[in-house]
Coordinates of C-alpha atoms in Angstrom, one line a residue:
Chain T
M986 CA 24.6 0.7 98.4
I987 CA 26.7 3.5 97.2
N988 CA 25.4 4.4 93.8
K989 CA 28.1 3.9 91.3
P990 CA 27.3 6.3 88.6
M991 CA 28.0 4.9 85.2
N992 CA 29.4 8.1 83.8
D993 CA 32.8 9.6 83.3
D994 CA 33.3 10.0 87.0
N995 CA 33.6 6.4 87.6
T996 CA 36.7 4.7 86.5
I997 CA 36.5 1.2 85.2
I998 CA 39.5 -1.0 84.5
G999 CA 38.1 -3.5 82.0
E1000 CA 38.6 -7.2 82.0
T1001 CA 41.4 -7.4 79.6
I1002 CA 43.4 -4.5 81.0
I1003 CA 46.5 -4.9 83.1
V1004 CA 47.8 -1.8 84.9
R1005 CA 51.2 -2.1 86.5
G1006 CA 52.2 0.9 88.5
E1007 CA 50.7 3.4 90.7
L1008 CA 47.1 4.5 90.5
N1009 CA 45.9 7.6 92.3
G1010 CA 42.6 9.3 92.1
E1011 CA 39.7 11.1 93.7
E1012 CA 36.9 9.0 92.3
N1013 CA 35.5 5.5 92.5
L1014 CA 37.4 2.8 90.8
T1015 CA 35.9 -0.5 89.6
V1016 CA 38.4 -3.2 88.7
L1017 CA 37.4 -6.0 86.4
G1018 CA 40.9 -6.6 85.1
R1019 CA 44.2 -6.6 86.8
V1020 CA 46.1 -4.0 88.8
E1021 CA 49.5 -4.5 90.2
G1022 CA 51.3 -1.9 92.3
Q1023 CA 49.7 0.6 94.4
I1024 CA 46.2 2.2 94.6
N1025 CA 45.4 5.4 96.4
L1026 CA 41.9 6.7 96.2
A1027 CA 39.9 9.3 98.0
Q1028 CA 36.8 7.3 97.1
D1029 CA 35.9 3.7 96.8
L1030 CA 37.4 0.7 95.3
Y1031 CA 35.3 -2.1 93.9
I1032 CA 37.1 -5.3 92.9
E1033 CA 34.6 -7.2 90.8
E1034 CA 34.5 -11.0 90.3
T1035 CA 37.0 -11.0 87.5
G1036 CA 39.2 -8.4 89.1
I1037 CA 42.6 -9.2 90.4
V1038 CA 44.5 -6.6 92.4
K1039 CA 48.0 -7.2 93.7
A1040 CA 48.6 -4.0 95.3
D1041 CA 48.6 -2.1 98.6
S1042 CA 45.6 0.1 98.6
S1043 CA 44.5 3.1 100.5
V1044 CA 40.8 4.0 99.9
R1045 CA 37.7 5.1 101.6
N1046 CA 35.5 2.0 101.1
C1047 CA 36.4 -1.2 99.5
V1048 CA 34.3 -4.1 98.3
I1049 CA 36.1 -7.2 97.2
S1050 CA 34.2 -9.6 95.0
G1051 CA 37.3 -10.8 93.2
I1052 CA 40.9 -11.3 94.4
L1053 CA 43.0 -8.9 96.4
V1054 CA 46.5 -9.7 97.4
G1055 CA 48.0 -6.9 99.4
N1056 CA 47.3 -4.7 102.3
I1057 CA 44.3 -2.4 102.4
T1058 CA 43.8 0.7 104.5
A1059 CA 40.3 2.1 104.4
S1060 CA 39.1 5.2 106.1
E1061 CA 35.5 3.8 106.3
R1062 CA 35.0 0.2 105.5
V1063 CA 36.2 -3.0 103.9
E1064 CA 33.8 -5.6 102.7
I1065 CA 34.7 -9.0 101.3
A1066 CA 31.8 -10.4 99.3
P1067 CA 30.9 -14.1 99.4
G1068 CA 33.0 -14.8 96.3
G1069 CA 35.8 -12.6 97.3
R1070 CA 39.3 -13.7 98.3
M1071 CA 41.9 -11.7 100.1
V1072 CA 45.3 -12.3 101.3
G1073 CA 46.7 -9.4 103.2
D1074 CA 46.1 -7.1 106.1
I1075 CA 43.0 -5.0 106.6
S1076 CA 43.2 -1.7 108.5
A1077 CA 39.8 -0.2 108.7
P1078 CA 37.3 0.9 111.3
R1079 CA 34.6 -1.3 109.9
V1080 CA 35.0 -4.7 108.3
L1081 CA 32.5 -7.1 106.8
I1082 CA 33.6 -10.6 105.8
N1083 CA 30.7 -12.4 104.2
D1084 CA 30.0 -16.1 104.6
G1085 CA 31.8 -17.8 101.7
A1086 CA 34.6 -15.3 101.5
K1087 CA 38.2 -16.4 101.8
F1088 CA 40.6 -14.3 103.8
R1089 CA 44.0 -14.7 105.2
G1090 CA 45.7 -11.9 107.1
S1091 CA 45.2 -9.6 110.0
I1092 CA 42.6 -7.1 110.8
D1093 CA 43.3 -3.9 112.7
M1094 CA 40.3 -1.8 113.5
G1095 CA 42.3 0.9 115.2
D1096 CA 41.4 2.4 118.5
L1097 CA 38.5 0.4 119.8
E1098 CA 37.8 2.7 122.7
S1099 CA 36.8 5.6 120.5
A1100 CA 35.2 3.5 117.8
G1101 CA 31.8 4.7 116.6
S1102 CA 28.5 2.7 116.9
P1103 CA 27.1 0.3 114.4
P1104 CA 25.3 1.7 111.4
S1105 CA 21.6 1.8 111.5
K1106 CA 21.1 0.2 108.1
P1107 CA 22.3 -3.1 106.8
S1108 CA 25.5 -3.4 104.9
Y1109 CA 25.8 -2.1 101.4
T1110 CA 26.8 -4.5 98.8
S1111 CA 28.8 -4.3 95.6
R1112 CA 27.0 -4.0 92.3
S1113 CA 27.4 -7.6 91.2
Y1114 CA 26.9 -8.9 94.7
R1115 CA 23.6 -7.1 94.9
S1116 CA 22.4 -8.7 91.7
S1117 CA 22.7 -12.1 93.3
T1118 CA 19.2 -13.4 94.1
T1119 CA 20.4 -15.0 97.3
S1120 CA 21.6 -11.7 98.8
T1121 CA 19.4 -10.7 101.7
T1122 CA 21.0 -7.4 102.6
T1123 CA 19.5 -4.3 101.3
S1124 CA 21.3 -1.9 99.1
T1125 CA 21.2 1.2 101.1
R1126 CA 24.3 2.8 102.3
P1127 CA 24.6 3.0 106.1
V1128 CA 24.6 6.5 107.6
A1129 CA 27.4 5.6 110.0
S1130 CA 29.3 8.6 109.0
A1131 CA 27.5 10.5 111.7
P1132 CA 29.0 9.3 114.9
R1133 CA 26.7 8.4 117.8
P1134 CA 27.5 8.4 121.5
A1135 CA 29.3 5.3 122.8
P1136 CA 26.5 3.9 125.0
A1137 CA 24.2 3.6 122.0
P1138 CA 25.5 0.3 120.6
A1139 CA 23.6 -2.8 121.5
P1140 CA 25.3 -4.4 124.5
R1141 CA 26.7 -7.8 123.9
P1142 CA 25.7 -10.4 126.5
A1143 CA 28.2 -10.3 129.3
P1144 CA 29.4 -14.0 129.2
A1145 CA 30.6 -13.6 125.6
P1146 CA 33.7 -11.5 126.3
A1147 CA 34.6 -13.6 129.3
A1148 CA 34.4 -16.7 127.0
T1149 CA 37.4 -18.3 125.4
P1150 CA 40.0 -15.9 124.1
A1151 CA 40.9 -15.8 120.4
P1152 CA 41.6 -19.2 118.9
A1153 CA 45.3 -20.0 118.5
P1154 CA 45.3 -20.1 114.6
K1155 CA 44.6 -16.4 114.3
K1156 CA 45.5 -16.4 110.7
E1157 CA 43.1 -19.0 109.5
E1158 CA 39.8 -17.1 109.5
P1159 CA 38.3 -17.7 106.2
N1160 CA 34.8 -16.7 106.8
R1161 CA 34.3 -16.5 110.5
E1162 CA 33.4 -13.0 111.6
D1163 CA 33.1 -14.2 115.1
A1164 CA 36.6 -15.4 115.2
A1165 CA 37.8 -11.9 114.1
K1166 CA 35.6 -10.4 116.8
A1167 CA 37.0 -12.7 119.4
E1168 CA 40.5 -11.8 118.4
A1169 CA 39.7 -8.1 118.7
E1170 CA 38.2 -8.7 122.1
A1171 CA 41.1 -10.7 123.3
K1172 CA 43.4 -7.9 122.3
E1173 CA 41.1 -5.5 124.0
K1174 CA 41.1 -7.5 127.2
A1175 CA 44.9 -7.9 127.1
K1176 CA 45.3 -4.2 126.9
K1177 CA 43.1 -3.4 129.8
P1178 CA 42.8 -6.0 132.4
S1179 CA 39.7 -4.9 134.2
P1180 CA 37.7 -6.7 136.9
K1181 CA 34.5 -6.1 135.0
P1182 CA 35.0 -7.2 131.5
D1183 CA 31.3 -7.0 130.7
D1184 CA 31.2 -3.2 131.4
K1185 CA 34.3 -2.5 129.4
A1186 CA 33.2 -4.7 126.5
A1187 CA 29.8 -3.0 126.3
D1188 CA 31.4 0.4 126.1
T1189 CA 34.1 -0.2 123.6
G1190 CA 31.7 -0.7 120.7
I1191 CA 33.4 -3.9 119.7
K1192 CA 30.1 -5.3 118.5
K1193 CA 29.6 -2.5 116.0
K1194 CA 30.1 -5.1 113.3
E1195 CA 26.9 -6.8 114.4
D1196 CA 23.9 -5.9 112.4
Chain X
M618 CA 32.9 -2.7 77.2
S619 CA 35.7 -0.2 77.3
T620 CA 38.0 0.8 80.0
I621 CA 37.4 4.4 81.2
I622 CA 40.0 6.2 83.1
G623 CA 38.2 9.1 84.9
S624 CA 39.4 12.6 85.0
S625 CA 40.7 12.5 88.6
I626 CA 42.7 9.3 88.1
R627 CA 46.5 9.4 87.7
I628 CA 48.2 6.2 86.6
S629 CA 52.0 6.0 86.7
G630 CA 53.1 2.8 85.1
E631 CA 52.2 0.5 82.3
V632 CA 48.8 -0.2 80.9
E633 CA 48.2 -3.0 78.5
G634 CA 45.1 -4.8 77.3
S635 CA 42.9 -5.8 74.4
E636 CA 40.0 -3.5 74.8
D637 CA 39.4 0.1 74.1
L638 CA 40.8 2.6 76.5
V639 CA 39.2 6.0 77.1
V640 CA 41.4 8.4 79.0
H641 CA 40.0 11.4 80.8
G642 CA 42.7 11.5 83.4
T643 CA 46.5 11.1 83.3
I644 CA 48.6 8.2 82.3
Q645 CA 52.4 8.3 82.5
G646 CA 54.4 5.5 81.3
K647 CA 53.5 3.1 78.6
I648 CA 50.4 2.0 76.9
E649 CA 50.1 -1.1 74.8
L650 CA 46.7 -2.0 73.4
Q651 CA 45.4 -4.4 70.9
S652 CA 42.5 -2.0 70.3
D653 CA 41.8 1.7 70.4
L654 CA 43.0 4.5 72.5
L655 CA 40.9 7.6 73.0
V656 CA 42.4 10.5 74.7
E657 CA 39.6 12.8 75.7
P658 CA 40.0 16.6 76.0
S659 CA 40.7 16.4 79.7
G660 CA 43.1 13.5 79.2
N661 CA 46.8 13.8 79.5
V662 CA 49.0 10.9 78.3
E663 CA 52.7 11.0 78.7
A664 CA 53.6 7.7 77.3
D665 CA 54.7 5.7 74.4
V666 CA 51.6 4.2 72.8
Y667 CA 51.1 1.1 70.8
A668 CA 47.5 0.7 69.7
R669 CA 45.2 -0.1 66.8
N670 CA 43.6 3.2 66.4
T671 CA 44.5 6.3 68.4
K672 CA 42.3 9.4 68.6
I673 CA 43.8 12.3 70.5
S674 CA 41.5 15.1 71.7
G675 CA 43.6 15.9 74.7
T676 CA 47.3 16.0 75.3
L677 CA 49.7 13.3 74.3
T678 CA 53.4 13.5 74.8
G679 CA 55.2 10.5 73.4
N680 CA 55.5 8.3 70.4
V681 CA 52.5 6.6 68.9
Q682 CA 52.6 3.5 66.8
A683 CA 49.3 2.4 65.4
D684 CA 48.2 -0.6 63.4
E685 CA 45.6 1.3 61.6
R686 CA 45.2 5.0 62.2
V687 CA 46.2 7.9 64.3
E688 CA 43.9 10.9 64.5
V689 CA 44.6 14.2 66.2
T690 CA 41.4 16.2 66.6
K691 CA 41.0 19.9 66.6
D692 CA 41.3 19.9 70.4
G693 CA 44.2 17.6 70.4
Q694 CA 47.8 18.4 71.2
M695 CA 50.5 15.9 70.4
T696 CA 54.2 16.0 70.8
G697 CA 56.0 13.0 69.5
D698 CA 56.4 10.8 66.5
I699 CA 53.6 9.0 64.7
R700 CA 54.1 5.7 62.9
A701 CA 50.9 4.6 61.3
P702 CA 49.6 3.7 57.9
R703 CA 46.9 6.3 58.1
I704 CA 46.8 9.6 59.9
L705 CA 44.4 12.4 60.3
I706 CA 45.4 15.7 61.7
S707 CA 42.4 18.0 61.9
D708 CA 42.5 21.8 61.5
G709 CA 43.1 23.3 64.8
A710 CA 45.1 20.4 66.1
Q711 CA 48.6 21.0 67.5
F712 CA 51.3 18.6 66.5
Q713 CA 55.0 18.5 66.7
G714 CA 57.0 15.5 65.7
N715 CA 57.8 13.2 62.9
V716 CA 55.3 11.2 60.8
D717 CA 56.2 7.9 59.3
M718 CA 53.5 6.2 57.3
N719 CA 55.6 3.5 55.8
A720 CA 57.0 1.7 58.7
P721 CA 55.2 -1.4 59.8
R722 CA 54.1 -1.6 63.5
K723 CA 56.8 -2.8 65.9

């Protein structure tokens, strides 16, 4: 995963600390306490298990192992760890919601047509998540920052996009990544009614979340 | 475990807690701690501070009330009033304000 250096360049909000207001910065932020208000970071936000954030955030990467209430906009990726809970909207090109996470809100991955391809390495994990023995993902950071041509992503089997559209209760998607994908596909299909859904679906890189 | 506010972080609001706070960045607003506040040389605090001990090696603008002690080191610059039973202002420190060593905290 992203190496979080334990030096002065990594800001840590301790467990007993409450910050109310606006927090801006150009470095990583690890929250073990409570932050209310607004967070704007040029780098990454890690909400650990004891962390509670009630704020709208704008960051690069975000890993939620605690509680986030508020909207998050990430320029790279949002991950909700198995113990994480989030209520709010996610706006990020890549989203990972682990099994066991709780989520209520909407996900907007932006322009799916021009979306990049899936990363070559498995997802990175938060520091505490990684220490869990049941974690099976490795801790390397994906090199997805280098965009690859659109045809590269693994093609999804054709029947899948043509299958049922997104389930009616869009909001209730606690830990079903598939439901989120189906919703994205349904939106995609609604935007462009094409006679060959399988071709379009293969090219849009919707399955970039699939690892 | 202490809370560390990195050098590129700017907080505008209130910070309260019961653990040590080390500030390399900027805090504007109000700080209320049951424990110690350390303002490092790169730190800039524009806030009224309530803490147990306060050690200022950076810049602090605001009033400080401490349960135990306020220290301004030789790199420190403070503008504001100090209310604490013990103080230490080192040679080289810059300080402007009042000092009241008799008043109880709060």
